[in-house]
Amino acid sequence: MNKTFEISRIHTPLGIFRVSGGVSEQNDLTISQLKIMGTDGWLFLDIQSTKVTNLIKQLEPHLLAHLKG
């Protein structure tokens, strides 16, 4: 069963993000919405694109650490 989460702001080496999604008991993440802080505010990222999918993989350890903390 996935537990939903919403992180309003997380600072990572990859940037500042706003993330919504779910996490399973096995710590599998499902991201439903991802925004990055740009110079003019929050920008939606297309979670279906290959580039953003790779970014999400790099973000996973940071997100899991935040959710556990």
Short mmCIF file of N, CA and C in Angstrom, two decimals:
data_model
loop_
_atom_site.label_atom_id
_atom_site.label_comp_id
_atom_site.label_asym_id
_atom_site.label_seq_id
_atom_site.Cartn_x
_atom_site.Cartn_y
_atom_site.Cartn_z
N MET A 1 0.84 -1.19 0.00
CA MET A 1 0.00 0.00 0.00
C MET A 1 0.88 1.25 0.00
N ASN A 2 0.60 2.16 -0.89
CA ASN A 2 1.37 3.39 -0.98
C ASN A 2 0.85 4.43 0.00
N LYS A 3 1.78 5.10 0.64
CA LYS A 3 1.45 6.23 1.50
C LYS A 3 1.76 7.48 0.69
N THR A 4 0.79 8.37 0.56
CA THR A 4 1.02 9.57 -0.25
C THR A 4 1.83 10.59 0.54
N PHE A 5 2.54 11.42 -0.19
CA PHE A 5 3.32 12.48 0.44
C PHE A 5 3.31 13.72 -0.44
N GLU A 6 3.59 14.84 0.19
CA GLU A 6 3.76 16.09 -0.52
C GLU A 6 4.88 16.85 0.18
N ILE A 7 5.93 17.13 -0.58
CA ILE A 7 7.06 17.90 -0.05
C ILE A 7 6.97 19.28 -0.68
N SER A 8 6.73 20.29 0.15
CA SER A 8 6.52 21.63 -0.39
C SER A 8 7.81 22.30 -0.86
N ARG A 9 8.94 21.86 -0.28
CA ARG A 9 10.23 22.43 -0.70
C ARG A 9 11.35 21.55 -0.17
N ILE A 10 12.17 21.05 -1.08
CA ILE A 10 13.33 20.26 -0.68
C ILE A 10 14.55 20.78 -1.44
N HIS A 11 15.59 21.09 -0.69
CA HIS A 11 16.85 21.57 -1.28
C HIS A 11 17.75 20.36 -1.49
N THR A 12 18.21 20.16 -2.72
CA THR A 12 19.12 19.06 -3.05
C THR A 12 20.28 19.62 -3.87
N PRO A 13 21.34 18.84 -4.05
CA PRO A 13 22.43 19.29 -4.94
C PRO A 13 21.95 19.47 -6.39
N LEU A 14 20.80 18.90 -6.73
CA LEU A 14 20.28 18.99 -8.09
C LEU A 14 19.34 20.18 -8.28
N GLY A 15 19.01 20.86 -7.21
CA GLY A 15 18.11 22.00 -7.28
C GLY A 15 17.11 21.98 -6.14
N ILE A 16 16.18 22.92 -6.20
CA ILE A 16 15.11 23.02 -5.20
C ILE A 16 13.83 22.52 -5.86
N PHE A 17 13.16 21.58 -5.18
CA PHE A 17 12.01 20.91 -5.78
C PHE A 17 10.79 20.94 -4.89
N ARG A 18 9.63 20.81 -5.52
CA ARG A 18 8.34 20.57 -4.88
C ARG A 18 7.85 19.25 -5.46
N VAL A 19 7.53 18.29 -4.60
CA VAL A 19 7.25 16.92 -5.07
C VAL A 19 5.98 16.38 -4.43
N SER A 20 5.16 15.70 -5.23
CA SER A 20 4.01 14.95 -4.74
C SER A 20 4.10 13.54 -5.28
N GLY A 21 3.64 12.58 -4.47
CA GLY A 21 3.68 11.20 -4.93
C GLY A 21 3.31 10.23 -3.83
N GLY A 22 3.82 9.02 -3.98
CA GLY A 22 3.55 7.97 -3.00
C GLY A 22 4.80 7.15 -2.77
N VAL A 23 4.84 6.50 -1.60
CA VAL A 23 5.96 5.64 -1.26
C VAL A 23 5.40 4.35 -0.66
N SER A 24 5.95 3.23 -1.12
CA SER A 24 5.48 1.92 -0.63
C SER A 24 6.27 1.52 0.60
N GLU A 25 5.84 0.44 1.24
CA GLU A 25 6.57 -0.08 2.40
C GLU A 25 7.96 -0.56 2.03
N GLN A 26 8.18 -0.88 0.74
CA GLN A 26 9.50 -1.30 0.24
C GLN A 26 10.33 -0.10 -0.21
N ASN A 27 9.85 1.11 0.10
CA ASN A 27 10.51 2.36 -0.28
C ASN A 27 10.58 2.59 -1.78
N ASP A 28 9.59 2.08 -2.52
CA ASP A 28 9.48 2.39 -3.95
C ASP A 28 8.71 3.70 -4.08
N LEU A 29 9.31 4.65 -4.79
CA LEU A 29 8.67 5.95 -4.98
C LEU A 29 7.86 5.99 -6.26
N THR A 30 6.72 6.65 -6.20
CA THR A 30 5.92 6.97 -7.37
C THR A 30 5.70 8.47 -7.34
N ILE A 31 6.21 9.17 -8.33
CA ILE A 31 6.09 10.62 -8.36
C ILE A 31 4.90 10.99 -9.24
N SER A 32 3.98 11.78 -8.70
CA SER A 32 2.81 12.21 -9.48
C SER A 32 2.97 13.64 -10.00
N GLN A 33 3.78 14.44 -9.30
CA GLN A 33 4.00 15.81 -9.75
C GLN A 33 5.37 16.27 -9.27
N LEU A 34 6.08 16.96 -10.14
CA LEU A 34 7.42 17.45 -9.82
C LEU A 34 7.58 18.85 -10.38
N LYS A 35 8.00 19.76 -9.51
CA LYS A 35 8.28 21.14 -9.92
C LYS A 35 9.68 21.48 -9.46
N ILE A 36 10.34 22.34 -10.23
CA ILE A 36 11.67 22.83 -9.86
C ILE A 36 11.58 24.35 -9.73
N MET A 37 12.36 24.87 -8.77
CA MET A 37 12.39 26.32 -8.59
C MET A 37 13.27 26.93 -9.68
N GLY A 38 12.65 27.78 -10.46
CA GLY A 38 13.38 28.51 -11.50
C GLY A 38 13.57 29.95 -11.08
N THR A 39 14.11 30.74 -11.95
CA THR A 39 14.34 32.15 -11.62
C THR A 39 13.04 32.93 -11.48
N ASP A 40 11.96 32.46 -12.11
CA ASP A 40 10.67 33.14 -12.04
C ASP A 40 9.64 32.37 -11.22
N GLY A 41 10.09 31.44 -10.39
CA GLY A 41 9.17 30.66 -9.56
C GLY A 41 9.18 29.20 -9.93
N TRP A 42 8.12 28.49 -9.50
CA TRP A 42 8.03 27.04 -9.72
C TRP A 42 7.72 26.71 -11.18
N LEU A 43 8.45 25.74 -11.72
CA LEU A 43 8.22 25.27 -13.08
C LEU A 43 7.84 23.79 -13.04
N PHE A 44 6.72 23.44 -13.71
CA PHE A 44 6.31 22.04 -13.79
C PHE A 44 7.29 21.27 -14.67
N LEU A 45 7.66 20.07 -14.25
CA LEU A 45 8.49 19.20 -15.07
C LEU A 45 7.63 18.05 -15.59
N ASP A 46 7.86 17.66 -16.83
CA ASP A 46 7.11 16.56 -17.46
C ASP A 46 7.67 15.23 -16.97
N ILE A 47 6.96 14.61 -16.02
CA ILE A 47 7.46 13.37 -15.42
C ILE A 47 7.45 12.20 -16.39
N GLN A 48 6.88 12.39 -17.58
CA GLN A 48 6.87 11.33 -18.60
C GLN A 48 8.12 11.37 -19.47
N SER A 49 8.85 12.50 -19.45
CA SER A 49 10.01 12.61 -20.34
C SER A 49 11.19 11.81 -19.79
N THR A 50 12.03 11.33 -20.69
CA THR A 50 13.19 10.54 -20.32
C THR A 50 14.14 11.33 -19.43
N LYS A 51 14.35 12.59 -19.78
CA LYS A 51 15.27 13.44 -19.02
C LYS A 51 14.80 13.59 -17.57
N VAL A 52 13.50 13.81 -17.38
CA VAL A 52 12.97 13.99 -16.03
C VAL A 52 12.93 12.66 -15.28
N THR A 53 12.67 11.56 -15.98
CA THR A 53 12.70 10.24 -15.36
C THR A 53 14.10 9.97 -14.80
N ASN A 54 15.14 10.33 -15.54
CA ASN A 54 16.52 10.17 -15.06
C ASN A 54 16.79 11.09 -13.86
N LEU A 55 16.24 12.29 -13.90
CA LEU A 55 16.38 13.22 -12.78
C LEU A 55 15.73 12.64 -11.52
N ILE A 56 14.54 12.06 -11.67
CA ILE A 56 13.83 11.47 -10.54
C ILE A 56 14.67 10.35 -9.92
N LYS A 57 15.32 9.53 -10.75
CA LYS A 57 16.17 8.46 -10.23
C LYS A 57 17.30 9.03 -9.37
N GLN A 58 17.85 10.17 -9.79
CA GLN A 58 18.92 10.82 -9.02
C GLN A 58 18.38 11.45 -7.74
N LEU A 59 17.12 11.88 -7.77
CA LEU A 59 16.50 12.52 -6.61
C LEU A 59 16.04 11.52 -5.55
N GLU A 60 15.80 10.27 -5.96
CA GLU A 60 15.20 9.28 -5.05
C GLU A 60 15.90 9.18 -3.69
N PRO A 61 17.23 9.07 -3.62
CA PRO A 61 17.86 8.97 -2.30
C PRO A 61 17.59 10.19 -1.42
N HIS A 62 17.55 11.39 -2.01
CA HIS A 62 17.28 12.62 -1.27
C HIS A 62 15.84 12.62 -0.76
N LEU A 63 14.92 12.19 -1.61
CA LEU A 63 13.50 12.16 -1.23
C LEU A 63 13.25 11.14 -0.13
N LEU A 64 13.84 9.96 -0.27
CA LEU A 64 13.65 8.92 0.76
C LEU A 64 14.24 9.36 2.09
N ALA A 65 15.41 9.97 2.06
CA ALA A 65 16.02 10.47 3.30
C ALA A 65 15.14 11.52 3.96
N HIS A 66 14.56 12.39 3.14
CA HIS A 66 13.66 13.43 3.67
C HIS A 66 12.41 12.82 4.29
N LEU A 67 11.85 11.84 3.61
CA LEU A 67 10.62 11.21 4.10
C LEU A 67 10.85 10.40 5.38
N LYS A 68 12.04 9.83 5.52
CA LYS A 68 12.36 9.06 6.73
C LYS A 68 12.66 9.98 7.91
N GLY A 69 13.21 11.17 7.59
CA GLY A 69 13.65 12.09 8.63
C GLY A 69 12.54 12.68 9.38
#
